[in-house]
Short mmCIF file of C-alpha atoms in Angstrom, two decimals:
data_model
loop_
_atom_site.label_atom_id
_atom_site.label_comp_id
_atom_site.label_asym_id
_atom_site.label_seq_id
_atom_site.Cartn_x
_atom_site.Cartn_y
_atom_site.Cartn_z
CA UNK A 610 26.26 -80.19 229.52
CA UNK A 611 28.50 -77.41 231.07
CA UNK A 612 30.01 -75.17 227.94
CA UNK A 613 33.81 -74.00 228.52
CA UNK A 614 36.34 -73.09 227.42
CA UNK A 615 39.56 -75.13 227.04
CA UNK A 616 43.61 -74.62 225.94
CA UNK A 617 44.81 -77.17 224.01
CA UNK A 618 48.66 -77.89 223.04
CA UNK A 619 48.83 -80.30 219.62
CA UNK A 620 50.50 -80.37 216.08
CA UNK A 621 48.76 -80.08 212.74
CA UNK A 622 49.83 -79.81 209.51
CA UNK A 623 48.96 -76.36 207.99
CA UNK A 624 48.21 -76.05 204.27
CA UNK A 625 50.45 -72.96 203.34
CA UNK A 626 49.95 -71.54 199.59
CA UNK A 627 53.39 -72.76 199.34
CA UNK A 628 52.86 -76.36 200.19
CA UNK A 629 49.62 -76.13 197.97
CA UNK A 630 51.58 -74.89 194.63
CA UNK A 631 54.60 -77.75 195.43
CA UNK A 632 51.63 -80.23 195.79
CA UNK A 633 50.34 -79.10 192.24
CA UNK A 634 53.73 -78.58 190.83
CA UNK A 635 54.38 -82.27 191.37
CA UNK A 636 50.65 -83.13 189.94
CA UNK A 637 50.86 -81.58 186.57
CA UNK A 638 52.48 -83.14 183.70
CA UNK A 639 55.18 -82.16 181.45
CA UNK A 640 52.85 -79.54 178.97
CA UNK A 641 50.76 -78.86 181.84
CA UNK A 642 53.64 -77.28 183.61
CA UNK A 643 55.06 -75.49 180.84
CA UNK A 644 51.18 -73.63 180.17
CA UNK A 645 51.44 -72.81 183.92
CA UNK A 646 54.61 -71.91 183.82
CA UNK A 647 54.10 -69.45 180.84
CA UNK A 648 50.74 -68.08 182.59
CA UNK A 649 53.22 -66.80 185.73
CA UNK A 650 55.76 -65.45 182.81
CA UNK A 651 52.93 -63.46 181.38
CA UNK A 652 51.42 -62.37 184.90
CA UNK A 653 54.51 -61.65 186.95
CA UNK A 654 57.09 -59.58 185.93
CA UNK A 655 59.68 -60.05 188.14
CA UNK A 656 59.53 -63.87 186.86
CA UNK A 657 62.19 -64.68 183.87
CA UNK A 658 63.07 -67.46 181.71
CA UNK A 659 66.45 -68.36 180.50
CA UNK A 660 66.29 -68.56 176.82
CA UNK A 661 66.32 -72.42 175.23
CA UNK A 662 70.29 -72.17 174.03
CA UNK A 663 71.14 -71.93 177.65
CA UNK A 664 69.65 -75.51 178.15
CA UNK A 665 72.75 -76.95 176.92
CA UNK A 666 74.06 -77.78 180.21
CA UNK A 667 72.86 -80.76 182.02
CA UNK A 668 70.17 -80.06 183.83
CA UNK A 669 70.21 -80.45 187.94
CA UNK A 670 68.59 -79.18 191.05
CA UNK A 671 71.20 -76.07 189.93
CA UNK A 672 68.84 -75.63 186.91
CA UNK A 673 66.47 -73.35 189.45
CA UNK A 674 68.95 -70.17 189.67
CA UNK A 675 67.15 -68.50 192.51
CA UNK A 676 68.20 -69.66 196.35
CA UNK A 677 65.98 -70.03 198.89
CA UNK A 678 65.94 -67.62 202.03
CA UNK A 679 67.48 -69.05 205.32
CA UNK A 680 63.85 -67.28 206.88
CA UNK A 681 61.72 -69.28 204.20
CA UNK A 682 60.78 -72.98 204.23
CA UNK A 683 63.08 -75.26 202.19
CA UNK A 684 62.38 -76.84 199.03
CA UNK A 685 63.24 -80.54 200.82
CA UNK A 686 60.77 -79.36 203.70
CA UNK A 687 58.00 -78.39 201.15
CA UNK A 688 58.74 -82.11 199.83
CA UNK A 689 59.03 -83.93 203.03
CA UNK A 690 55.52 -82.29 204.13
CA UNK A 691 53.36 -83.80 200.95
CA UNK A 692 54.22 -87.40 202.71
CA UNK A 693 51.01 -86.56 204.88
CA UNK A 694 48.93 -86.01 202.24
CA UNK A 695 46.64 -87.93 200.94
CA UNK A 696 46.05 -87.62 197.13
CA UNK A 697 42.20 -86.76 197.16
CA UNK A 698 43.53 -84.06 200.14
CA UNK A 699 40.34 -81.21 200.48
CA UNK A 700 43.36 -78.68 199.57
CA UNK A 701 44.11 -79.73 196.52
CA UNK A 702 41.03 -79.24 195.22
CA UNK A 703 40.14 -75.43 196.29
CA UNK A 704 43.30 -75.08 193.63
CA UNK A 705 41.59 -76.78 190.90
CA UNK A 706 40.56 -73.84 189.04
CA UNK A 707 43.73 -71.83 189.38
CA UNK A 708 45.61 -74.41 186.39
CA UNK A 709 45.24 -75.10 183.18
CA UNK A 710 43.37 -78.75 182.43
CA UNK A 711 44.01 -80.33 179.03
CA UNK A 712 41.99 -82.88 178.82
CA UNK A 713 38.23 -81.41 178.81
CA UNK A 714 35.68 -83.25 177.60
CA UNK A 715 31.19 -82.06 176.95
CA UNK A 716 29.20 -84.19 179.07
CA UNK A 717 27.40 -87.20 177.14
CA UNK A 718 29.15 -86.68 173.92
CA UNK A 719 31.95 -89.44 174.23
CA UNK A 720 29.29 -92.49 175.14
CA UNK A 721 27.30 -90.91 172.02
CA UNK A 722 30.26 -91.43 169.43
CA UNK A 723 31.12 -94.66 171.06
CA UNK A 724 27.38 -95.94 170.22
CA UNK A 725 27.59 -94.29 166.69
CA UNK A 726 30.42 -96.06 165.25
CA UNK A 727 33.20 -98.35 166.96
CA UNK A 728 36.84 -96.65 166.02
CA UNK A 729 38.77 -98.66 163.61
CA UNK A 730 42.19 -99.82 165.41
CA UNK A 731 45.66 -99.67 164.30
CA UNK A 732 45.76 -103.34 163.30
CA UNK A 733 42.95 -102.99 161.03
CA UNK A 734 43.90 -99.85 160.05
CA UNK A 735 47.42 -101.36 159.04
CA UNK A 736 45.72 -104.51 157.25
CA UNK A 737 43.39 -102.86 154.82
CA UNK A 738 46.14 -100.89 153.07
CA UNK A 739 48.41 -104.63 152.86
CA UNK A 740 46.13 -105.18 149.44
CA UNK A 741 47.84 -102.10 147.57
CA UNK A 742 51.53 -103.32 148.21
CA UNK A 743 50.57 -106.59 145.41
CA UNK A 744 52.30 -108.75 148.09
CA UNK A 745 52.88 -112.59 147.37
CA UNK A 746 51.27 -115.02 149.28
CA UNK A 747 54.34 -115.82 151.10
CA UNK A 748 54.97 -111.97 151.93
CA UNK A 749 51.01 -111.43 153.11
CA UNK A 750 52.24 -114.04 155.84
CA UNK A 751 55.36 -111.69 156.64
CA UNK A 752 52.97 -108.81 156.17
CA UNK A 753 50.59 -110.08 158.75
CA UNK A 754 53.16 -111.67 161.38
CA UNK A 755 54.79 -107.90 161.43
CA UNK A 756 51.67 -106.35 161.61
CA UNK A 757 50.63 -108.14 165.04
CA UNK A 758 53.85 -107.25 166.49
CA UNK A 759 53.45 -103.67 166.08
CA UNK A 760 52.45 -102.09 169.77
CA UNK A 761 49.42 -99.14 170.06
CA UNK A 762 51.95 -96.50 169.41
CA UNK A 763 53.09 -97.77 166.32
CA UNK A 764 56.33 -99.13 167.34
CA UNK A 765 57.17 -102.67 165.55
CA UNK A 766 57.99 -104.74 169.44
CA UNK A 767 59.12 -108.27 168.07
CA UNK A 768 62.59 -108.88 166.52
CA UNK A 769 63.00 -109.89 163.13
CA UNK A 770 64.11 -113.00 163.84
CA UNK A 771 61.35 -114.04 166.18
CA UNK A 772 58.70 -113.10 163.02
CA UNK A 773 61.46 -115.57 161.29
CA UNK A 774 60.44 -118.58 164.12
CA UNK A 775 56.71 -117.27 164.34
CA UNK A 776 55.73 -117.80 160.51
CA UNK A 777 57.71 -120.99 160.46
CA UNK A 778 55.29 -123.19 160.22
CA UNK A 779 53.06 -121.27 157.44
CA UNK A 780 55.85 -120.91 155.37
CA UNK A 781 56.36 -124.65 155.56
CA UNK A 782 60.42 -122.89 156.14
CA UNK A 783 61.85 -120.39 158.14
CA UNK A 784 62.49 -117.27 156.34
CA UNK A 785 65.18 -115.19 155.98
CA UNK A 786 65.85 -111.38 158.32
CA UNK A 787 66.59 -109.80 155.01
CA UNK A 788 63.37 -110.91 153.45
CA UNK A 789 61.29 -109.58 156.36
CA UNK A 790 63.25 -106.79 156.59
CA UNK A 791 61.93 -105.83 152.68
CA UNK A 792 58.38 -106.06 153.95
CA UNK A 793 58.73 -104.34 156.65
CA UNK A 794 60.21 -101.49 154.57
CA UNK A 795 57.13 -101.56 152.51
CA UNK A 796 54.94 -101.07 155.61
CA UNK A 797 57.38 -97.99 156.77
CA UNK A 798 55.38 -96.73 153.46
CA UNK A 799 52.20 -97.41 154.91
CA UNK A 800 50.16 -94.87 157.07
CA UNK A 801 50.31 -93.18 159.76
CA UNK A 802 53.87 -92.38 158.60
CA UNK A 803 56.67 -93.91 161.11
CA UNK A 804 54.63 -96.79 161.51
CA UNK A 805 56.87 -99.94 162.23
CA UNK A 806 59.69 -98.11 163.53
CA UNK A 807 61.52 -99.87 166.17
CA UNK A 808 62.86 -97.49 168.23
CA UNK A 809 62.35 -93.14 168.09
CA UNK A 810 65.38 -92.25 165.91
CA UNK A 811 64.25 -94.75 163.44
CA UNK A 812 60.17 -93.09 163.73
CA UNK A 813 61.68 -89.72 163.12
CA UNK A 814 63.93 -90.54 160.50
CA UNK A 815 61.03 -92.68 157.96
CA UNK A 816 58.48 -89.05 158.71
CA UNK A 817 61.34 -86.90 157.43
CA UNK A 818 62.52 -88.98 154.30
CA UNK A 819 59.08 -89.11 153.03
CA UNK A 820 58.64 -85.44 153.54
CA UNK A 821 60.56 -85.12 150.33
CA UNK A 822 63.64 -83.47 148.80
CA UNK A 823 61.97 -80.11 148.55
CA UNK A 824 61.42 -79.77 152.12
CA UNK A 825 63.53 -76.99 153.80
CA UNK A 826 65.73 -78.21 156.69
CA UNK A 827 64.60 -81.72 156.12
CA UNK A 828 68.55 -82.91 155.37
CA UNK A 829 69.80 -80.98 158.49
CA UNK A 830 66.82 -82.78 160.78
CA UNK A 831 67.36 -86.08 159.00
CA UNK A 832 71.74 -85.40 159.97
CA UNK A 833 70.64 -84.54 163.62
CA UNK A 834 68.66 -87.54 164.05
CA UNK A 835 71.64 -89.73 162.78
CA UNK A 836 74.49 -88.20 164.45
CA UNK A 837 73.35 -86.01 167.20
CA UNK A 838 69.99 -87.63 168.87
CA UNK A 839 71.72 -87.75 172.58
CA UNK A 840 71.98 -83.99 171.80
CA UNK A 841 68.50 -83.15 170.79
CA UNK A 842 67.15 -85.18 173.41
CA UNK A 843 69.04 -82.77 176.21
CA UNK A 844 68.41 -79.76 173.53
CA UNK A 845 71.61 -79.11 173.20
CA UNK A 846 71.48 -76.60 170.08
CA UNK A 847 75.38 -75.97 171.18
CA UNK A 848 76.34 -79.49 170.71
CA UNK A 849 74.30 -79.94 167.46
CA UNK A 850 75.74 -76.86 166.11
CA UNK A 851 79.29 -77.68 166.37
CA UNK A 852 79.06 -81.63 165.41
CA UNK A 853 77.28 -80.98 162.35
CA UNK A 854 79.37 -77.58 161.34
CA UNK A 855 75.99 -75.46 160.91
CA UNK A 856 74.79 -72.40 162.12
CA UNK A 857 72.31 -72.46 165.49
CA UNK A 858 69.63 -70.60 162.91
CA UNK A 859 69.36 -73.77 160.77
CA UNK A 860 69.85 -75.94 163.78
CA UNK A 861 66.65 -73.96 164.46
CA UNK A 862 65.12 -74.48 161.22
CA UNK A 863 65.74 -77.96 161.15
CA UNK A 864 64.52 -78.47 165.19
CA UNK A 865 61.04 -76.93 164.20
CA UNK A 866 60.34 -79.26 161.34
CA UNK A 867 61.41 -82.28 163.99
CA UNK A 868 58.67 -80.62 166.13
CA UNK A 869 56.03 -81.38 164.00
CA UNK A 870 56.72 -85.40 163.48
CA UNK A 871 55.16 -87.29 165.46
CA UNK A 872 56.86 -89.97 168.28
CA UNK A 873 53.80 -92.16 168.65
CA UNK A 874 52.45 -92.34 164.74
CA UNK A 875 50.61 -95.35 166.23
CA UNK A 876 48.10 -93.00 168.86
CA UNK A 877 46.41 -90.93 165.58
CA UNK A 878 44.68 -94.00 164.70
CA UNK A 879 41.28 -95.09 166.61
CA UNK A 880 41.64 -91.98 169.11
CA UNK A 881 40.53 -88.37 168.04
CA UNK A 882 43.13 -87.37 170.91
CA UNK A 883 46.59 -86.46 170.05
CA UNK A 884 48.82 -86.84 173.38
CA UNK A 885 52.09 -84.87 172.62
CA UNK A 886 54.35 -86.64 175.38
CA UNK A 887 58.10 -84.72 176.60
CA UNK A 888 59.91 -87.27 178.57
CA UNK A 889 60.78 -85.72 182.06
CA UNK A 890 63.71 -87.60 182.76
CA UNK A 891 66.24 -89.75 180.27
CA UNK A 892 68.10 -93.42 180.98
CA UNK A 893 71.39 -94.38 178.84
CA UNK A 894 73.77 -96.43 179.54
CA UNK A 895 77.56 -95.13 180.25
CA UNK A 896 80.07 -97.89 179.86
CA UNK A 897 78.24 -100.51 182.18
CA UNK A 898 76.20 -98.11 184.56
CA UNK A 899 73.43 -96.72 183.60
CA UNK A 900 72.36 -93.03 184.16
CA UNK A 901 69.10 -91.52 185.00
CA UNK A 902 69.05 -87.46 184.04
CA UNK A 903 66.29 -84.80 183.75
CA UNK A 904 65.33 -84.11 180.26
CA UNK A 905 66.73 -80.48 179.78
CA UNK A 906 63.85 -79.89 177.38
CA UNK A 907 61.37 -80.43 180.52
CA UNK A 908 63.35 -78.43 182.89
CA UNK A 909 62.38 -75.02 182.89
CA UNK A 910 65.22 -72.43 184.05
CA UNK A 911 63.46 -69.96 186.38
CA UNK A 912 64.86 -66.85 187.83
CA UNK A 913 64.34 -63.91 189.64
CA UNK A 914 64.29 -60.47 187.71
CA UNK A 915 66.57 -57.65 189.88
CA UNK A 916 65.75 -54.92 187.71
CA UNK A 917 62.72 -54.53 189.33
CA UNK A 918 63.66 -55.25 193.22
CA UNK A 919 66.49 -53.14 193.26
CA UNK A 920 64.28 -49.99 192.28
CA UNK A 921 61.76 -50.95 195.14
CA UNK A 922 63.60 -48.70 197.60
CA UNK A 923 62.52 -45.73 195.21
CA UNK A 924 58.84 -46.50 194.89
CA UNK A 925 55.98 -45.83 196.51
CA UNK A 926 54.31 -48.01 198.91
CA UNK A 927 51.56 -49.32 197.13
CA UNK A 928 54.16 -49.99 194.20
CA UNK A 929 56.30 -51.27 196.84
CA UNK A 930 54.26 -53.83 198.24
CA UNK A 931 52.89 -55.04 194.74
CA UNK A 932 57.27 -55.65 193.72
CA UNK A 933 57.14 -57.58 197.15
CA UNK A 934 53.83 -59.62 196.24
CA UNK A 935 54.99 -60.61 192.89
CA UNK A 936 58.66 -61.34 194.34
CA UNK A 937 57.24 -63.65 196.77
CA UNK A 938 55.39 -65.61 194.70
CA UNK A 939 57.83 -65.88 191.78
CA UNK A 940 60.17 -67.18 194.45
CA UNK A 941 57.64 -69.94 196.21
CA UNK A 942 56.93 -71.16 192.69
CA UNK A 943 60.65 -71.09 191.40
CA UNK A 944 60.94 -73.49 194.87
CA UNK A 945 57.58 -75.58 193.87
CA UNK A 946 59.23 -76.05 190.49
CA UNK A 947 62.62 -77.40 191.59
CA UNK A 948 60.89 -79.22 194.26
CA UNK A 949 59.15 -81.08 191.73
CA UNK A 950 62.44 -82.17 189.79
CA UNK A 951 64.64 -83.55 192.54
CA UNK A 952 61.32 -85.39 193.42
CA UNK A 953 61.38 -86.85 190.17
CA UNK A 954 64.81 -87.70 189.53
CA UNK A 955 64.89 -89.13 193.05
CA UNK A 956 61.90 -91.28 192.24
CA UNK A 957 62.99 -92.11 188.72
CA UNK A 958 66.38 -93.56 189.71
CA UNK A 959 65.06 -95.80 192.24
CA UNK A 960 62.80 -97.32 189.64
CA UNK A 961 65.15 -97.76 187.52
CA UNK A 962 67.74 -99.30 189.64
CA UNK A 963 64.78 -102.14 190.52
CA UNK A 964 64.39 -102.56 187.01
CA UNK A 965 67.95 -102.68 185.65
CA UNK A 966 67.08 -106.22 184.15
CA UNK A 967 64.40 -104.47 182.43
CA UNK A 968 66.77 -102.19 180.97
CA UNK A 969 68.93 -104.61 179.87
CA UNK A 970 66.70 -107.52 178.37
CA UNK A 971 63.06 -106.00 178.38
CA UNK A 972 59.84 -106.60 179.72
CA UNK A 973 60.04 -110.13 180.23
CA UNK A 974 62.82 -109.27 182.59
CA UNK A 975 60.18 -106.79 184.59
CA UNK A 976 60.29 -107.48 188.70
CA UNK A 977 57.34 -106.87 190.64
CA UNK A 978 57.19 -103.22 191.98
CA UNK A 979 54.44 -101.33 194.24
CA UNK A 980 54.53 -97.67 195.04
CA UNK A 981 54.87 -98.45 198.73
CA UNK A 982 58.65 -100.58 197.77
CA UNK A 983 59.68 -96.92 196.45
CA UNK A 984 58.03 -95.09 199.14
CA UNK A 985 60.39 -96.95 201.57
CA UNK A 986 63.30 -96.76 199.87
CA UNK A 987 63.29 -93.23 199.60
CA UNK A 988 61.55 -92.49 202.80
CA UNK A 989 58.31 -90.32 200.96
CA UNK A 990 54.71 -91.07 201.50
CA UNK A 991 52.82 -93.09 198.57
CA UNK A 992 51.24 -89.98 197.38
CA UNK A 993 53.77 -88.72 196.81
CA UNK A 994 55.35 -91.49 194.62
CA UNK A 995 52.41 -91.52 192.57
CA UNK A 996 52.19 -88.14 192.12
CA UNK A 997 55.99 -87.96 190.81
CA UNK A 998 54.77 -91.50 188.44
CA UNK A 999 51.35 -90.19 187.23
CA UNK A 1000 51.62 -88.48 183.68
CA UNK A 1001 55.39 -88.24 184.12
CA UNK A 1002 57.49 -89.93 181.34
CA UNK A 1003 61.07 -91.92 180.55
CA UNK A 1004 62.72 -92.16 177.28
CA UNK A 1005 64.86 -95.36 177.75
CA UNK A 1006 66.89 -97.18 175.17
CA UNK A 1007 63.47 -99.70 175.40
CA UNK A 1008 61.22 -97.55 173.95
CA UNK A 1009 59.38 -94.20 176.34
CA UNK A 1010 57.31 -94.85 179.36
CA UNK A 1011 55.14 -93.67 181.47
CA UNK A 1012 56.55 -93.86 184.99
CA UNK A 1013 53.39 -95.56 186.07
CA UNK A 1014 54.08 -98.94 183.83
CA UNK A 1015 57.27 -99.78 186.28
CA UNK A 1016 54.54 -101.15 188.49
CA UNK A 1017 53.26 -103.97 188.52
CA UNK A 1018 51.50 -106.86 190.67
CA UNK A 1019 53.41 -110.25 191.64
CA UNK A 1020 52.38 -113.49 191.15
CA UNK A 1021 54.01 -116.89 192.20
CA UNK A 1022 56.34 -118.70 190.55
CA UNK A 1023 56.60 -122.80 190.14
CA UNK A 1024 59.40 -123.06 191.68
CA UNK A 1025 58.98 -121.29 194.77
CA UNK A 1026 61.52 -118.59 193.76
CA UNK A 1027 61.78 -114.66 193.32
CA UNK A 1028 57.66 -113.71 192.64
CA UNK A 1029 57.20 -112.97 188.91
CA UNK A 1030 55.93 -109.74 187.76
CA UNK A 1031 52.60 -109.23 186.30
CA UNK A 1032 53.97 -107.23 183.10
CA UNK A 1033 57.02 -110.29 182.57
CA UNK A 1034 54.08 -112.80 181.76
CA UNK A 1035 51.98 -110.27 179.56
CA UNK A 1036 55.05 -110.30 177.56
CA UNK A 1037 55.82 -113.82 177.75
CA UNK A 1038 52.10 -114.30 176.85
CA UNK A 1039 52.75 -111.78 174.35
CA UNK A 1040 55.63 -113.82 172.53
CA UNK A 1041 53.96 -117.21 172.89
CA UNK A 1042 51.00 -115.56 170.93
CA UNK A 1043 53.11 -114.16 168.16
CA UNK A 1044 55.01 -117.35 167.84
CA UNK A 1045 52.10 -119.64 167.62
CA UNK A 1046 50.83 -121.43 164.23
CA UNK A 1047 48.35 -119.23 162.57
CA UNK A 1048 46.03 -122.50 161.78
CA UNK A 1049 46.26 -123.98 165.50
CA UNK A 1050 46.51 -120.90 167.42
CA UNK A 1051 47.56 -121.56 171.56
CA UNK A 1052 44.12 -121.98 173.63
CA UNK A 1053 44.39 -120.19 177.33
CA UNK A 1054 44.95 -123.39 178.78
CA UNK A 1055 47.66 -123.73 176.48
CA UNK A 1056 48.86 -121.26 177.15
CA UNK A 1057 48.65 -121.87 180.84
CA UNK A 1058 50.67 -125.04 180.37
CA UNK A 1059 53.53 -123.47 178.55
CA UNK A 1060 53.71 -120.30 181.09
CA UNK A 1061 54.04 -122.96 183.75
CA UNK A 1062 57.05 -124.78 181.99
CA UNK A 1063 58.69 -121.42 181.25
CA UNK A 1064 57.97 -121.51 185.47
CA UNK A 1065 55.64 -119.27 186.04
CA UNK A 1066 52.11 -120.09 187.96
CA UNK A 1067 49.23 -118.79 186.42
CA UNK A 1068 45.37 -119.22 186.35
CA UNK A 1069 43.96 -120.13 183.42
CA UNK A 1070 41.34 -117.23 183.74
CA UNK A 1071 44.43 -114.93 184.76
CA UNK A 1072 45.62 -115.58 181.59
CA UNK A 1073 42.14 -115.18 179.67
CA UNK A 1074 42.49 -111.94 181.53
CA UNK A 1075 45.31 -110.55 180.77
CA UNK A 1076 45.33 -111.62 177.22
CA UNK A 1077 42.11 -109.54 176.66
CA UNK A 1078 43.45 -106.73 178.53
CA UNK A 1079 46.00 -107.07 175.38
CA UNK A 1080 43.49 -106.69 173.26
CA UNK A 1081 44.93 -109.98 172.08
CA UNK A 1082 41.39 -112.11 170.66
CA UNK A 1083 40.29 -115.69 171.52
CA UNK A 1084 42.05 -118.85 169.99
CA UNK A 1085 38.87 -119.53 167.80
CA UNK A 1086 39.03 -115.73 166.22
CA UNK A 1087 42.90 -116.12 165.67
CA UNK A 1088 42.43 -119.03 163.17
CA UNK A 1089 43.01 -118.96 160.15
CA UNK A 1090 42.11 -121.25 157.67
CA UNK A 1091 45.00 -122.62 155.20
#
């Protein structure tokens, strides 16, 4: 075969440092970023941070002081040019090393403590302290009904009125909210401390009161979670300052002592792991709309230093061109970083605006949702949605979330309606279970039946499925004997 040579006209993406560091930017999660962040900050001195009281303002895309160049690429170009990624993308890689990775692990040792002794769960954990409260008979039953609606995090998930219905039938009579609500007081005792909260504020406030009197700044923390939470959840020492009628240095005090509480007291049991989780963006409700924000906590203010630039005129060259080096890339990651949050808040309210009936009436109430319905919406590539869902968090009024658990398959319903979400009828399995007589619990096909008069089509082995990806056990090891 004749060799030649041959001129060829043709697009192609080109992987520019810049696009590489928005790709990772949008990658990382919450801590991740900050370590990176703080690894520029020690490395680059024309990089700054504003100090945290100046987080007091709502954050938005103005949160990123420094402009971009009319000669450099956009921040919504940077964006628009991940849609042609793929997520396993060659380029990605080569950056591996250049970020910090939390979650290392030594080869072989995890299988080796899984063989050497099963971790005890938060259930069991929960159950063998229930013989040092000297509970009646009739307040085991509460005991154990409140026990098995307590989530993985340690957040109690059932009302007290549906423990009323669900111990009914033990208790030969339905009993009273105030009556559960004493045991479940008792359990607040219990550890991991927090346990049985049923929403943050409450988690926070049970780890501070039994922190004791003595405690500094534990009145001032236990006052800011009461009457200023909206505030600390934005960080907004300002706001805090001036409600309570304190100074910002025991505002200070009293937001280092919150620090070390944790939100999910449920995670330290069965897991040697402790995930600290910041939410990245925040849902309330204003009125009757509700409002999706960046947290200000996870928004990091970036800007450029002038000090140095100004004197670069006055340098020599080699000094010169290191000023330019470090000004270059302190600006392409101040532009990664503030591509990554209007990325996220654009994601996050589209979410949220499919799953407004979420919002309002929980998970039951969950539609179906793939990346690619997003994707559309919003005109980005998949990989790029699930980049801005991996690792990336919500604190709504329902409890915190990982952006990730908005998805969820569809499956048919009886009627030949709307498609019903995967996560809906894990709940509704969820509150069948909990409602069911503890001496005849609900079989699968039971529980079958009932999902399809509720009108919802399910497999039998769909449900066996998702009722052991619950953790929720068999019918014959839920028994109990009278």
């Amino acid at each position: 075969m004749k060799q030649s040579l041959q001129l060829k006209m043709g697009q192609q993406l080109a992987m520019t440092p810049q696009l590489q560091q928005a790709i990772r930017m949008l990658q990382l999660s919450t801590l991740e970023l900050q370590q990176e962040i703080q690894q520029a900050l020690d490395e680059n001195p024309l990089l700054e941070r504003e100090d945290d009281e100046g987080l007091a303002a709502a954050p938005d895309s103005d949160s990123i002081t420094e402009q971009p160049d009319a000669s450099e690429k956009s921040v919504d170009e940077l964006v628009s040019q991940t849609d042609n990624l793929g997520d396993n993308d060659a380029m990605d890689s080569r950056w591996e090393d250049t970020f910090v990775n939390n979650s290392s692990s030594i080869e072989g040792l995890p299988e080796f403590e899984a063989r050497s002794s099963a971790p005890v769960t938060l259930h069991q954990h929960l159950l063998d302290q229930m013989w040092q409260l000297h509970l009646t008979p009739r307040d085991q039953v509460l005991f154990i009904a409140l026990v098995d609606g307590i989530d993985d995090a340690g957040y109690l998930r059932e009302s007290l009125e549906t423990i009323c219905e669900a111990t009914a039938d033990e208790l030969d009579d339905i009993a009273e909210v105030d009556e559960v609500a004493v045991v479940l007081k008792q359990i607040h005792h219990l550890d991991p401390p927090g346990i049985g909260a049923r929403d943050v504020q409450e988690c926070l406030r049970i780890q501070l009161r039994q922190l004791g009197d003595s405690v500094d700044a534990r009145e001032t923390a236990i006052r800011i979670i009461d009457e200023r939470f909206e505030a600390l959840a934005k960080r907004d020492l300002t706001s805090i300052s001036r409600g309570l009628g304190v100074d910002k240095s025991e505002v200070h005090e009293a937001l280092s002592l919150i620090k070390t509480l944790s939100p999910r007291p449920g995670s330290a049991i069965g897991s040697s792991d402790t995930d600290y989780v910041i939410p990245d963006l925040v849902v309330r409700k204003v009125n009757t709309l509700w409002r999706v924000e960046l947290n200000a906590e996870a928004v990091p203010r970036l800007y450029l230093n002038r000090t140095y630039s100004d004197l670069v005129e006055h340098l020599d060259d080699d000094s010169k061109n290191y000023i330019k080096a470090q000004t270059r890339e302190a600006k392409w990651l101040i532009k990664s970083v503030e591509s990554r949050y209007d990325t996220l808040l654009k994601v996050g309210r589209t979410i949220m605006a499919e799953q407004l009936e979420f919002l309002e009436h929980g998970e039951e109430s969950m539609r179906p949702l793939i990346l690619a319905d997003i994707a559309r919406q919003i005109d980005m590539h998949e990989s790029t949605v699930s980049r801005a869902t991996t690792q990336k968090f919500v604190l709504t009024p329902k409890g915190l979330f990982e952006l990730k658990f908005f998805f969820s398959s569809q499956l048919a319903s009886a009627d030949g309606s709307e498609a019903a979400s995967s996560t809906a009828i894990r709940a509704v399995i969820k509150r069948l279970v909990a409602a069911e007589p503890r001496t005849k619990p609900l079989s699968d096909s039971k529980l079958t039946a009932l999902l399809g008069e509720e009108g919802y089509t399910v497999a039998r082995r769909t449900v066996a499925k998702y009722r052991e990806g619950m953790g929720i056990a068999g019918s014959s090891e839920r028994k109990q004997f009278a």
